[in-house]
Short mmCIF file of C-alpha atoms in Angstrom, two decimals:
data_model
loop_
_atom_site.label_atom_id
_atom_site.label_comp_id
_atom_site.label_asym_id
_atom_site.label_seq_id
_atom_site.Cartn_x
_atom_site.Cartn_y
_atom_site.Cartn_z
CA MET A 608 1.41 -3.79 -10.73
CA LYS A 609 1.22 -0.83 -13.28
CA ASN A 610 -1.83 -1.89 -14.59
CA LEU A 611 -3.18 -3.77 -10.99
CA PHE A 612 -2.66 -0.10 -9.61
CA GLN A 613 -3.70 2.01 -12.70
CA ALA A 614 -7.25 0.31 -11.67
CA ILE A 615 -7.07 1.35 -8.45
CA LYS A 616 -6.76 4.90 -10.02
CA LYS A 617 -9.78 4.78 -11.91
CA ALA A 618 -11.81 3.31 -9.38
CA ALA A 619 -10.65 6.15 -7.18
CA VAL A 620 -11.58 8.34 -9.48
CA GLU A 621 -14.67 6.83 -9.81
CA ASN A 622 -15.42 7.41 -6.49
CA LYS A 623 -15.62 3.50 -5.22
CA ALA A 624 -14.38 2.01 -2.72
CA CYS A 625 -12.45 -1.55 -3.51
CA TYR A 626 -11.00 -4.40 -1.64
CA LEU A 627 -6.61 -5.42 -2.66
CA ALA A 628 -6.75 -8.63 -2.55
CA ALA A 629 -3.74 -10.63 -1.72
CA LEU A 630 -2.33 -13.79 -2.37
CA ILE A 631 0.23 -13.83 0.79
CA GLU A 632 1.26 -17.15 2.19
CA SER A 633 0.54 -20.77 0.57
CA GLU A 634 1.01 -24.39 1.31
CA GLY A 635 1.58 -27.47 -0.81
CA SER A 636 -0.45 -27.36 -4.50
CA THR A 637 -2.10 -23.88 -4.95
CA PRO A 638 -2.63 -22.31 -8.01
CA ARG A 639 -1.15 -19.54 -7.41
CA SER A 640 2.25 -18.92 -5.40
CA GLY A 641 2.40 -15.43 -2.72
CA GLY A 642 2.37 -12.35 -4.39
CA ALA A 643 -0.97 -12.86 -6.82
CA TYR A 644 -3.34 -9.62 -6.36
CA MET A 645 -6.78 -9.24 -7.91
CA LEU A 646 -9.09 -5.87 -7.51
CA VAL A 647 -12.80 -6.40 -6.63
CA ASP A 648 -15.61 -3.33 -6.21
CA ALA A 649 -18.82 -3.84 -5.35
CA GLY A 650 -19.95 -6.04 -9.06
CA GLY A 651 -16.65 -8.07 -8.88
CA LEU A 652 -14.20 -8.50 -9.88
CA VAL A 653 -12.39 -5.65 -11.93
CA TYR A 654 -8.67 -6.60 -12.06
CA GLY A 655 -5.67 -9.77 -12.10
CA THR A 656 -6.16 -13.38 -10.42
CA ILE A 657 -4.98 -14.64 -7.44
CA GLY A 658 -5.53 -18.40 -8.93
CA GLY A 659 -8.81 -18.78 -10.39
CA GLY A 660 -11.34 -21.89 -10.12
CA ALA A 661 -12.90 -22.07 -6.26
CA MET A 662 -11.09 -20.23 -4.07
CA GLU A 663 -10.96 -16.82 -6.45
CA TYR A 664 -14.71 -17.00 -6.85
CA ALA A 665 -14.65 -17.56 -3.06
CA ALA A 666 -12.61 -14.44 -1.80
CA VAL A 667 -14.71 -12.09 -4.83
CA LYS A 668 -18.19 -13.02 -3.36
CA GLN A 669 -16.92 -11.75 -0.15
CA ALA A 670 -15.35 -8.75 -0.86
CA GLN A 671 -18.19 -7.87 -2.85
CA GLN A 672 -20.70 -8.88 -0.54
CA ARG A 673 -18.20 -6.69 2.73
CA LEU A 674 -18.59 -3.68 -0.12
CA GLN A 675 -22.65 -3.66 -0.23
CA SER A 676 -22.80 -4.09 3.28
CA GLY A 677 -21.14 -0.79 3.61
CA GLN A 678 -18.13 -2.72 5.96
CA ALA A 679 -14.61 -0.59 5.48
CA GLU A 680 -11.75 -2.90 6.99
CA SER A 681 -9.15 -5.07 5.46
CA PHE A 682 -9.09 -8.60 7.12
CA GLU A 683 -7.18 -11.74 6.29
CA GLN A 684 -8.66 -15.19 5.68
CA ALA A 685 -7.28 -18.95 5.12
CA TYR A 686 -9.14 -21.48 2.15
CA ASP A 687 -8.22 -24.47 2.19
CA LEU A 688 -7.90 -26.30 -0.71
CA SER A 689 -7.91 -29.86 -0.09
CA PRO A 690 -9.90 -33.08 -1.68
CA ALA A 691 -11.83 -32.79 1.74
CA ALA A 692 -13.40 -28.78 0.77
CA GLY A 693 -14.28 -30.29 -2.64
CA MET A 694 -11.06 -29.12 -4.16
CA ALA A 695 -8.50 -31.13 -6.39
CA CYS A 696 -5.66 -28.54 -5.75
CA GLY A 697 -4.78 -29.78 -2.04
CA GLY A 698 -3.57 -27.73 -0.33
CA SER A 699 -4.27 -23.86 1.73
CA CYS A 700 -3.62 -20.76 1.05
CA ARG A 701 -3.63 -17.77 3.16
CA VAL A 702 -5.29 -14.35 1.37
CA LYS A 703 -4.74 -10.49 2.48
CA PHE A 704 -7.84 -8.27 1.80
CA CYS A 705 -7.21 -4.77 1.89
CA TYR A 706 -9.91 -2.09 2.19
CA LEU A 707 -9.51 1.32 -0.81
CA ALA A 708 -11.58 3.46 0.48
CA ALA A 709 -13.54 5.66 -2.21
CA GLY A 710 -11.96 9.39 -3.42
CA GLU A 711 -8.66 11.15 -2.49
CA SER A 712 -6.50 8.83 0.15
CA THR A 713 -6.76 5.72 -2.14
CA LEU A 714 -5.95 8.31 -5.46
CA ARG A 715 -2.64 10.04 -3.32
CA LEU A 716 -1.91 5.92 -2.95
CA ALA A 717 -2.47 5.14 -6.43
CA ASP A 718 -0.45 7.82 -8.03
CA THR A 719 2.68 6.69 -5.06
CA VAL A 720 2.92 3.36 -6.19
CA LEU A 721 2.44 4.46 -10.45
CA ARG A 722 5.49 7.48 -10.16
CA ALA A 723 7.96 4.54 -8.37
CA ALA A 724 6.50 1.74 -10.94
CA SER A 725 7.86 4.52 -13.24
CA GLY A 726 11.11 5.30 -11.87
CA ASP A 727 14.18 3.26 -12.37
CA ARG A 728 15.06 1.95 -8.91
CA PRO A 729 13.67 -1.14 -6.77
CA TRP A 730 10.84 -0.71 -4.23
CA TRP A 731 8.69 -2.41 -1.66
CA LEU A 732 4.84 -2.50 -1.67
CA LEU A 733 4.15 -3.24 1.84
CA LEU A 734 0.23 -4.92 3.17
CA PRO A 735 -0.01 -4.34 7.00
CA LEU A 736 -0.89 -7.82 8.36
CA GLY A 737 -2.69 -6.26 11.44
CA LYS A 738 -3.44 -2.40 11.21
CA GLY A 739 -2.10 0.03 9.79
CA SER A 740 -2.60 1.26 5.53
CA LEU A 741 -0.63 -0.20 3.06
CA ARG A 742 2.95 1.31 2.34
CA ILE A 743 5.50 2.03 -0.04
CA ILE A 744 9.24 1.95 0.92
CA ASN A 745 12.73 1.99 -0.50
CA ALA A 746 14.47 -0.87 0.95
CA LEU A 747 14.39 -3.30 3.67
CA PRO A 748 16.42 -6.10 5.15
CA LEU A 749 14.91 -8.83 3.87
CA ASP A 750 16.25 -11.86 1.96
CA GLY A 751 14.21 -12.79 -1.58
CA ARG A 752 11.71 -10.19 -3.23
CA ARG A 753 8.90 -11.35 -1.04
CA GLY A 754 7.99 -11.96 3.41
CA LYS A 755 6.78 -11.09 6.34
CA ILE A 756 8.22 -8.26 8.26
CA THR A 757 7.80 -6.05 10.83
CA LEU A 758 8.46 -3.33 11.21
CA ASP A 759 7.49 0.36 12.97
CA GLY A 760 5.81 -1.64 15.52
CA GLY A 761 3.59 -3.63 12.67
CA ASP A 762 3.70 -6.78 10.61
CA TYR A 763 3.79 -6.68 7.04
CA TYR A 764 4.04 -9.02 4.02
CA ALA A 765 6.87 -7.21 1.90
CA GLU A 766 6.83 -7.26 -1.79
CA GLN A 767 9.88 -5.96 -4.06
CA TYR A 768 9.50 -4.11 -7.48
CA GLY A 769 11.01 -2.68 -10.34
CA TYR A 770 14.33 -4.95 -9.86
CA ASP A 771 13.16 -6.12 -13.21
CA GLY A 772 14.17 -4.37 -16.51
CA LEU A 773 12.93 -3.30 -19.71
CA VAL A 774 12.72 -5.46 -22.80
CA TYR A 775 15.50 -4.17 -25.40
CA VAL A 776 13.41 -4.96 -28.61
CA PHE A 777 15.28 -3.53 -31.54
CA GLY A 778 13.94 -4.45 -35.29
CA ALA A 779 9.52 -3.42 -35.18
CA GLY A 780 8.81 -6.16 -38.00
CA HIS A 781 5.54 -9.05 -37.40
CA VAL A 782 6.55 -10.24 -34.36
CA ALA A 783 7.78 -7.89 -32.41
CA ARG A 784 3.99 -6.81 -32.85
CA GLU A 785 2.73 -10.21 -31.20
CA LEU A 786 5.23 -9.76 -28.74
CA VAL A 787 5.21 -6.04 -27.35
CA PRO A 788 1.70 -6.21 -26.34
CA LEU A 789 1.87 -9.53 -25.27
CA LEU A 790 4.54 -9.52 -22.75
CA GLY A 791 3.08 -6.38 -22.01
CA ARG A 792 0.26 -8.10 -20.35
CA LEU A 793 3.51 -10.59 -18.61
CA GLY A 794 4.38 -7.20 -16.72
CA PHE A 795 6.97 -6.96 -19.07
CA GLY A 796 8.51 -2.48 -19.70
CA CYS A 797 9.15 -2.68 -23.58
CA VAL A 798 11.04 -0.75 -25.89
CA VAL A 799 10.78 -1.20 -29.68
CA LEU A 800 13.90 0.18 -31.40
CA ASP A 801 13.74 0.43 -35.34
CA ASP A 802 16.02 2.06 -37.75
CA ARG A 803 12.43 2.49 -40.09
CA ALA A 804 10.89 5.41 -39.14
CA GLU A 805 7.17 3.65 -40.58
CA PHE A 806 7.77 0.35 -38.51
CA ALA A 807 8.92 2.52 -35.33
CA ASP A 808 5.48 3.98 -34.64
CA PRO A 809 3.92 4.70 -31.14
CA GLU A 810 0.46 4.00 -32.29
CA VAL A 811 1.59 0.67 -33.69
CA PHE A 812 2.93 -0.30 -30.12
CA PRO A 813 1.00 1.92 -27.19
CA MET A 814 1.89 -0.20 -25.65
CA ALA A 815 5.68 -0.57 -25.58
CA GLU A 816 7.31 2.33 -22.44
CA ARG A 817 9.47 4.35 -25.74
CA VAL A 818 9.34 2.92 -29.63
CA GLN A 819 12.48 4.95 -31.13
CA LYS A 820 13.72 5.39 -35.21
CA VAL A 821 17.79 4.68 -34.21
CA SER A 822 20.54 2.84 -36.35
CA PHE A 823 21.74 -0.30 -35.33
CA ASP A 824 25.37 0.66 -35.75
CA ALA A 825 24.64 3.69 -33.33
CA LEU A 826 23.22 1.99 -30.81
CA ALA A 827 25.12 3.58 -27.92
CA GLN A 828 23.88 6.30 -28.30
CA ALA A 829 20.19 5.33 -27.82
CA CYS A 830 20.15 2.64 -25.49
CA ASP A 831 21.55 2.96 -22.22
CA VAL A 832 21.07 -1.43 -22.05
CA GLN A 833 21.24 -2.18 -17.90
CA ALA A 834 22.30 -5.83 -16.61
CA ARG A 835 18.74 -5.66 -15.06
CA ASP A 836 17.24 -5.23 -19.44
CA TYR A 837 16.53 -7.89 -21.71
CA ALA A 838 17.56 -8.00 -25.04
CA VAL A 839 15.61 -9.99 -27.65
CA VAL A 840 17.28 -9.00 -31.78
CA MET A 841 14.79 -9.65 -34.00
CA THR A 842 16.02 -6.99 -37.22
CA ARG A 843 15.66 -7.57 -40.99
CA GLY A 844 18.78 -9.11 -41.50
CA HIS A 845 22.51 -10.57 -40.21
CA VAL A 846 24.14 -7.60 -40.97
CA TYR A 847 21.76 -5.30 -38.79
CA ASP A 848 21.64 -8.45 -35.89
CA ALA A 849 25.32 -8.22 -36.16
CA GLN A 850 25.47 -4.19 -35.51
CA CYS A 851 23.19 -5.05 -32.46
CA GLU A 852 24.83 -7.70 -31.19
CA ARG A 853 28.51 -5.61 -30.73
CA TYR A 854 26.70 -3.02 -29.12
CA LEU A 855 24.96 -5.77 -26.86
CA LEU A 856 27.95 -7.98 -26.32
CA ASN A 857 29.66 -4.57 -24.48
CA THR A 858 25.79 -4.25 -22.09
CA PRO A 859 25.55 -6.22 -18.41
CA ALA A 860 22.26 -7.15 -20.52
CA CYS A 861 20.49 -10.51 -18.37
CA TYR A 862 19.51 -12.13 -21.71
CA ILE A 863 20.39 -11.56 -24.97
CA GLY A 864 18.04 -13.03 -27.82
CA ILE A 865 18.55 -13.61 -31.50
CA MET A 866 15.87 -14.33 -33.54
CA GLY A 867 16.18 -15.99 -37.36
CA SER A 868 16.88 -19.49 -38.95
CA LYS A 869 20.47 -20.85 -38.47
CA ASN A 870 21.90 -18.92 -41.45
CA LYS A 871 21.29 -15.62 -40.47
CA ALA A 872 22.34 -16.79 -37.32
CA ARG A 873 25.79 -18.32 -38.68
CA LEU A 874 26.37 -15.64 -40.95
CA ALA A 875 26.00 -12.79 -37.86
CA ARG A 876 28.17 -14.55 -35.80
CA GLU A 877 31.08 -15.39 -38.07
CA ALA A 878 31.40 -11.53 -38.49
CA LEU A 879 31.67 -11.07 -34.98
CA LEU A 880 35.09 -13.30 -34.59
CA ALA A 881 36.11 -12.12 -37.25
CA GLU A 882 36.24 -9.14 -35.47
CA GLY A 883 38.02 -10.61 -32.69
CA TYR A 884 34.57 -11.55 -30.58
CA THR A 885 35.93 -14.11 -28.72
CA GLU A 886 32.96 -18.02 -28.35
CA ALA A 887 33.10 -16.93 -24.23
CA GLN A 888 31.76 -14.00 -25.39
CA LEU A 889 28.91 -14.70 -27.80
CA ALA A 890 28.12 -17.22 -25.35
CA ARG A 891 26.14 -14.88 -24.07
CA ILE A 892 23.68 -14.59 -27.23
CA VAL A 893 20.54 -16.82 -26.84
CA THR A 894 19.51 -18.23 -30.38
CA PRO A 895 17.66 -19.37 -31.94
CA ILE A 896 15.80 -17.71 -29.22
CA GLY A 897 12.83 -19.02 -27.66
CA LEU A 898 11.78 -22.54 -26.16
CA ASP A 899 10.85 -25.08 -28.42
CA ILE A 900 7.32 -25.16 -28.71
CA GLY A 901 7.23 -25.95 -32.42
CA SER A 902 6.49 -21.98 -33.07
CA GLU A 903 6.05 -21.57 -36.32
CA THR A 904 3.51 -18.29 -36.95
CA PRO A 905 4.58 -14.43 -35.67
CA ALA A 906 1.97 -15.70 -32.77
CA GLU A 907 3.70 -18.38 -31.55
CA ILE A 908 7.18 -17.15 -31.81
CA ALA A 909 6.04 -14.32 -30.15
CA VAL A 910 4.86 -16.83 -27.26
CA SER A 911 8.10 -19.18 -26.94
CA ILE A 912 10.22 -16.03 -26.28
CA ALA A 913 7.22 -14.61 -24.54
CA ALA A 914 8.13 -18.11 -21.49
CA GLN A 915 11.15 -18.06 -22.14
CA LEU A 916 11.71 -14.55 -20.35
CA ILE A 917 8.91 -15.46 -18.16
CA GLN A 918 11.80 -18.45 -16.96
CA VAL A 919 14.76 -15.63 -16.95
CA ARG A 920 12.58 -13.22 -14.77
CA ALA A 921 11.55 -16.70 -12.33
CA ALA A 922 15.13 -16.25 -11.34
CA LYS A 923 16.32 -13.47 -11.04
CA GLY A 924 13.50 -13.10 -8.31
CA LYS A 925 14.53 -15.76 -6.65
#
Protein backbone atom coordinates (compact mmCIF):
# COMPACT_ATOMS: atom_id res chain seq x y z
CA MET A 1 0.00 0.00 0.00
CA LYS A 2 2.86 2.36 0.75
CA ASN A 3 4.36 1.86 -2.70
CA LEU A 4 0.95 2.31 -4.32
CA PHE A 5 0.39 5.66 -2.65
CA GLN A 6 3.91 6.76 -3.39
CA ALA A 7 2.97 6.22 -7.04
CA ILE A 8 -0.25 8.18 -6.47
CA LYS A 9 1.71 11.01 -4.87
CA LYS A 10 4.11 11.08 -7.82
CA ALA A 11 1.17 11.36 -10.22
CA ALA A 12 -0.30 14.20 -8.15
CA VAL A 13 3.01 16.07 -8.14
CA GLU A 14 3.19 15.64 -11.92
CA ASN A 15 -0.38 16.97 -12.17
CA LYS A 16 -1.77 13.75 -13.67
CA ALA A 17 -5.31 12.54 -13.04
CA CYS A 18 -5.58 8.80 -12.34
CA TYR A 19 -7.93 5.99 -11.50
CA LEU A 20 -7.29 3.79 -8.48
CA ALA A 21 -8.89 0.48 -9.44
CA ALA A 22 -9.72 -1.96 -6.65
CA LEU A 23 -11.04 -5.50 -6.87
CA ILE A 24 -13.85 -5.29 -4.33
CA GLU A 25 -15.79 -8.48 -5.05
CA SER A 26 -15.02 -11.85 -6.60
CA GLU A 27 -17.01 -15.03 -7.07
CA GLY A 28 -15.91 -18.42 -8.30
CA SER A 29 -12.49 -18.83 -9.86
CA THR A 30 -10.72 -15.48 -10.32
CA PRO A 31 -7.04 -14.46 -10.69
CA ARG A 32 -7.06 -12.40 -7.48
CA SER A 33 -9.25 -12.08 -4.39
CA GLY A 34 -10.73 -8.85 -3.10
CA GLY A 35 -8.21 -6.24 -2.04
CA ALA A 36 -6.07 -6.12 -5.20
CA TYR A 37 -5.25 -2.62 -6.48
CA MET A 38 -3.79 -0.95 -9.54
CA LEU A 39 -3.21 2.65 -10.60
CA VAL A 40 -3.95 3.80 -14.15
CA ASP A 41 -3.25 7.17 -15.79
CA ALA A 42 -4.02 8.33 -19.32
CA GLY A 43 -0.92 6.51 -20.56
CA GLY A 44 -1.90 3.13 -19.09
CA LEU A 45 -1.02 0.98 -16.09
CA VAL A 46 1.23 2.81 -13.60
CA TYR A 47 1.42 0.44 -10.64
CA GLY A 48 -0.06 -2.76 -9.24
CA THR A 49 -2.35 -5.47 -10.60
CA ILE A 50 -5.90 -6.70 -10.14
CA GLY A 51 -5.19 -10.09 -11.67
CA GLY A 52 -3.65 -9.63 -15.08
CA GLY A 53 -4.92 -11.16 -18.29
CA ALA A 54 -7.82 -10.01 -20.42
CA MET A 55 -9.85 -8.70 -17.48
CA GLU A 56 -7.09 -6.38 -16.31
CA TYR A 57 -6.36 -5.30 -19.89
CA ALA A 58 -10.02 -4.37 -20.35
CA ALA A 59 -10.05 -2.49 -17.03
CA VAL A 60 -6.91 -0.53 -17.91
CA LYS A 61 -8.32 0.42 -21.32
CA GLN A 62 -11.61 1.50 -19.78
CA ALA A 63 -9.87 3.75 -17.27
CA GLN A 64 -7.56 5.15 -19.96
CA GLN A 65 -10.44 6.02 -22.26
CA ARG A 66 -12.28 7.86 -19.51
CA LEU A 67 -9.19 9.85 -18.57
CA GLN A 68 -8.41 10.68 -22.18
CA SER A 69 -11.97 11.91 -22.75
CA GLY A 70 -11.90 14.06 -19.63
CA GLN A 71 -14.47 12.10 -17.60
CA ALA A 72 -13.88 12.88 -13.94
CA GLU A 73 -16.03 10.53 -11.91
CA SER A 74 -15.72 7.24 -10.09
CA PHE A 75 -17.56 4.15 -11.27
CA GLU A 76 -17.91 0.39 -10.82
CA GLN A 77 -17.64 -2.35 -13.41
CA ALA A 78 -18.50 -6.05 -13.31
CA TYR A 79 -16.42 -8.51 -15.33
CA ASP A 80 -17.54 -11.93 -16.51
CA LEU A 81 -14.65 -14.40 -16.38
CA SER A 82 -16.63 -17.37 -17.69
CA PRO A 83 -15.76 -19.40 -20.83
CA ALA A 84 -18.84 -17.88 -22.47
CA ALA A 85 -17.11 -14.50 -22.25
CA GLY A 86 -13.88 -15.94 -23.61
CA MET A 87 -12.25 -16.25 -20.17
CA ALA A 88 -10.88 -19.46 -18.69
CA CYS A 89 -11.23 -18.62 -14.97
CA GLY A 90 -14.95 -19.27 -14.76
CA GLY A 91 -15.81 -16.68 -12.09
CA SER A 92 -16.85 -13.07 -11.96
CA CYS A 93 -15.62 -9.95 -10.22
CA ARG A 94 -16.45 -6.32 -9.59
CA VAL A 95 -13.91 -3.49 -9.77
CA LYS A 96 -14.27 -0.05 -8.23
CA PHE A 97 -12.57 2.74 -10.14
CA CYS A 98 -11.88 5.73 -7.84
CA TYR A 99 -11.11 8.90 -9.74
CA LEU A 100 -8.12 10.81 -8.37
CA ALA A 101 -7.93 14.38 -9.60
CA ALA A 102 -4.63 15.93 -10.62
CA GLY A 103 -3.02 18.20 -8.06
CA GLU A 104 -3.47 19.21 -4.44
CA SER A 105 -6.42 17.12 -3.24
CA THR A 106 -4.82 13.85 -4.33
CA LEU A 107 -1.47 14.95 -2.92
CA ARG A 108 -3.09 15.52 0.48
CA LEU A 109 -4.76 12.10 0.30
CA ALA A 110 -1.47 10.39 -0.57
CA ASP A 111 0.34 12.14 2.27
CA THR A 112 -2.38 11.09 4.72
CA VAL A 113 -2.11 7.44 3.68
CA LEU A 114 1.69 7.49 3.75
CA ARG A 115 1.65 8.93 7.29
CA ALA A 116 -0.73 6.16 8.37
CA ALA A 117 1.42 3.53 6.65
CA SER A 118 4.52 4.82 8.45
CA GLY A 119 2.88 4.61 11.87
CA ASP A 120 2.62 1.69 14.24
CA ARG A 121 -1.17 1.41 14.51
CA PRO A 122 -3.75 -0.34 12.31
CA TRP A 123 -5.83 1.81 9.97
CA TRP A 124 -8.55 1.38 7.37
CA LEU A 125 -8.78 2.54 3.77
CA LEU A 126 -12.38 3.19 2.71
CA LEU A 127 -13.40 3.28 -0.96
CA PRO A 128 -16.83 4.82 -1.63
CA LEU A 129 -19.26 2.48 -3.37
CA GLY A 130 -21.43 5.41 -4.37
CA LYS A 131 -20.67 9.09 -4.32
CA GLY A 132 -17.97 10.29 -1.99
CA SER A 133 -14.23 10.30 -1.54
CA LEU A 134 -11.57 7.91 -0.33
CA ARG A 135 -11.28 8.01 3.46
CA ILE A 136 -8.79 6.94 6.14
CA ILE A 137 -10.12 5.87 9.53
CA ASN A 138 -8.51 4.25 12.57
CA ALA A 139 -11.17 1.75 13.67
CA LEU A 140 -14.22 0.00 12.20
CA PRO A 141 -16.63 -2.63 13.58
CA LEU A 142 -15.83 -5.19 10.88
CA ASP A 143 -15.03 -8.89 11.25
CA GLY A 144 -11.91 -9.74 9.27
CA ARG A 145 -9.57 -7.41 7.41
CA ARG A 146 -11.86 -6.35 4.56
CA GLY A 147 -15.53 -5.98 3.76
CA LYS A 148 -18.38 -3.61 2.99
CA ILE A 149 -19.78 -1.18 5.55
CA THR A 150 -22.26 1.68 5.80
CA LEU A 151 -20.77 4.70 7.55
CA ASP A 152 -22.24 8.19 7.96
CA GLY A 153 -24.95 7.34 5.45
CA GLY A 154 -22.53 6.15 2.76
CA ASP A 155 -21.53 2.68 1.58
CA TYR A 156 -17.84 1.78 1.47
CA TYR A 157 -15.48 -1.06 0.66
CA ALA A 158 -13.07 -1.12 3.62
CA GLU A 159 -9.71 -2.80 4.03
CA GLN A 160 -7.45 -2.77 7.08
CA TYR A 161 -3.72 -2.06 6.93
CA GLY A 162 -1.03 -1.75 9.56
CA TYR A 163 -2.14 -4.91 11.39
CA ASP A 164 0.94 -6.66 10.07
CA GLY A 165 4.37 -6.08 11.52
CA LEU A 166 7.98 -5.77 10.49
CA VAL A 167 10.37 -8.51 9.43
CA TYR A 168 13.48 -8.34 11.61
CA VAL A 169 16.39 -9.85 9.67
CA PHE A 170 19.29 -10.82 11.94
CA GLY A 171 22.37 -11.08 9.75
CA ALA A 172 23.09 -9.11 6.58
CA GLY A 173 24.88 -11.68 4.45
CA HIS A 174 24.23 -13.04 0.96
CA VAL A 175 20.74 -14.41 1.61
CA ALA A 176 19.63 -11.23 3.38
CA ARG A 177 20.74 -9.22 0.33
CA GLU A 178 18.39 -11.32 -1.81
CA LEU A 179 15.59 -11.53 0.76
CA VAL A 180 15.10 -7.91 1.81
CA PRO A 181 14.39 -6.44 -1.65
CA LEU A 182 12.09 -9.39 -2.42
CA LEU A 183 10.13 -8.85 0.81
CA GLY A 184 9.94 -5.14 0.06
CA ARG A 185 8.27 -5.87 -3.26
CA LEU A 186 5.85 -8.18 -1.43
CA GLY A 187 4.77 -5.46 0.97
CA PHE A 188 6.82 -6.44 4.02
CA GLY A 189 8.75 -3.79 5.92
CA CYS A 190 12.21 -5.00 6.93
CA VAL A 191 14.69 -4.09 9.66
CA VAL A 192 18.20 -5.43 9.01
CA LEU A 193 20.55 -6.00 11.95
CA ASP A 194 24.18 -7.13 11.93
CA ASP A 195 27.12 -6.82 14.30
CA ARG A 196 29.56 -5.97 11.49
CA ALA A 197 29.70 -2.35 10.35
CA GLU A 198 30.67 -3.29 6.80
CA PHE A 199 27.55 -5.50 6.51
CA ALA A 200 25.10 -3.15 8.27
CA ASP A 201 25.21 -0.80 5.30
CA PRO A 202 22.01 1.12 4.43
CA GLU A 203 23.20 1.57 0.84
CA VAL A 204 23.11 -2.21 0.36
CA PHE A 205 19.50 -2.38 1.62
CA PRO A 206 17.74 0.66 0.13
CA MET A 207 14.30 -0.95 0.57
CA ALA A 208 14.74 -1.63 4.31
CA GLU A 209 12.93 0.45 6.91
CA ARG A 210 16.11 0.50 8.99
CA VAL A 211 19.62 -0.96 8.85
CA GLN A 212 21.52 -1.01 12.11
CA LYS A 213 24.79 -2.27 13.60
CA VAL A 214 24.02 -4.11 16.84
CA SER A 215 25.52 -6.54 19.33
CA PHE A 216 23.63 -9.82 19.08
CA ASP A 217 24.05 -10.33 22.82
CA ALA A 218 22.31 -7.01 23.58
CA LEU A 219 19.33 -7.06 21.23
CA ALA A 220 16.83 -5.87 23.84
CA GLN A 221 18.51 -2.46 23.66
CA ALA A 222 18.40 -2.38 19.84
CA CYS A 223 14.94 -3.58 18.86
CA ASP A 224 11.44 -4.09 20.20
CA VAL A 225 9.86 -7.11 18.51
CA GLN A 226 6.09 -7.23 18.96
CA ALA A 227 3.42 -9.92 18.48
CA ARG A 228 2.72 -8.90 14.87
CA ASP A 229 6.43 -8.99 13.90
CA TYR A 230 8.45 -11.70 12.15
CA ALA A 231 12.04 -12.68 12.91
CA VAL A 232 14.42 -14.23 10.40
CA VAL A 233 17.77 -15.30 11.85
CA MET A 234 20.62 -15.83 9.39
CA THR A 235 23.81 -14.96 11.23
CA ARG A 236 27.26 -16.36 10.43
CA GLY A 237 27.40 -18.93 13.24
CA HIS A 238 25.43 -20.94 15.81
CA VAL A 239 26.76 -18.80 18.69
CA TYR A 240 25.18 -15.69 17.18
CA ASP A 241 22.03 -17.62 16.25
CA ALA A 242 21.65 -18.68 19.87
CA GLN A 243 22.10 -15.07 21.04
CA CYS A 244 19.29 -14.00 18.72
CA GLU A 245 17.10 -16.90 19.83
CA ARG A 246 17.57 -16.00 23.51
CA TYR A 247 16.17 -12.56 22.79
CA LEU A 248 13.40 -13.69 20.44
CA LEU A 249 12.08 -16.46 22.71
CA ASN A 250 11.32 -13.75 25.24
CA THR A 251 9.28 -11.76 22.71
CA PRO A 252 5.77 -12.47 21.38
CA ALA A 253 6.99 -12.57 17.74
CA CYS A 254 4.47 -14.34 15.49
CA TYR A 255 7.23 -16.12 13.57
CA ILE A 256 10.83 -17.07 14.41
CA GLY A 257 12.75 -18.71 11.59
CA ILE A 258 16.36 -19.85 11.76
CA MET A 259 18.43 -20.43 8.63
CA GLY A 260 21.31 -22.86 8.58
CA SER A 261 22.43 -26.45 8.40
CA LYS A 262 21.02 -29.15 10.65
CA ASN A 263 24.29 -29.19 12.58
CA LYS A 264 24.24 -25.41 13.10
CA ALA A 265 20.63 -25.59 14.31
CA ARG A 266 21.45 -28.53 16.60
CA LEU A 267 24.34 -26.71 18.28
CA ALA A 268 22.21 -23.63 18.95
CA ARG A 269 19.38 -25.83 20.27
CA GLU A 270 21.69 -27.76 22.60
CA ALA A 271 23.07 -24.53 24.02
CA LEU A 272 19.58 -23.23 24.77
CA LEU A 273 18.38 -26.50 26.31
CA ALA A 274 21.46 -26.51 28.57
CA GLU A 275 20.51 -23.04 29.76
CA GLY A 276 17.04 -24.21 30.81
CA TYR A 277 14.89 -23.34 27.79
CA THR A 278 12.14 -25.93 27.39
CA GLU A 279 11.12 -28.04 24.40
CA ALA A 280 7.82 -26.13 24.35
CA GLN A 281 9.66 -22.82 24.08
CA LEU A 282 11.95 -24.10 21.33
CA ALA A 283 8.94 -25.45 19.42
CA ARG A 284 8.23 -21.84 18.40
CA ILE A 285 11.32 -21.88 16.22
CA VAL A 286 10.96 -22.78 12.54
CA THR A 287 14.06 -24.57 11.29
CA PRO A 288 14.93 -25.29 8.58
CA ILE A 289 13.50 -21.96 7.55
CA GLY A 290 11.28 -21.50 4.50
CA LEU A 291 9.06 -23.76 2.44
CA ASP A 292 10.70 -26.90 1.10
CA ILE A 293 11.07 -26.12 -2.61
CA GLY A 294 14.54 -27.64 -3.04
CA SER A 295 16.23 -24.25 -2.83
CA GLU A 296 20.03 -24.06 -2.84
CA THR A 297 21.28 -20.64 -3.98
CA PRO A 298 20.84 -17.47 -1.88
CA ALA A 299 18.15 -16.22 -4.28
CA GLU A 300 16.27 -19.54 -4.15
CA ILE A 301 16.48 -19.64 -0.33
CA ALA A 302 15.13 -16.08 -0.23
CA VAL A 303 12.14 -17.17 -2.33
CA SER A 304 11.43 -20.10 0.03
CA ILE A 305 11.56 -17.81 3.09
CA ALA A 306 9.40 -15.16 1.44
CA ALA A 307 6.85 -17.82 0.51
CA GLN A 308 6.65 -18.99 4.12
CA LEU A 309 6.19 -15.43 5.38
CA ILE A 310 3.39 -14.90 2.84
CA GLN A 311 1.78 -18.04 4.21
CA VAL A 312 2.01 -16.77 7.81
CA ARG A 313 0.75 -13.32 6.82
CA ALA A 314 -2.22 -14.77 4.94
CA ALA A 315 -3.21 -16.77 8.03
CA LYS A 316 -2.98 -13.62 10.16
CA GLY A 317 -5.20 -11.71 7.75
CA LYS A 318 -8.13 -14.15 7.90
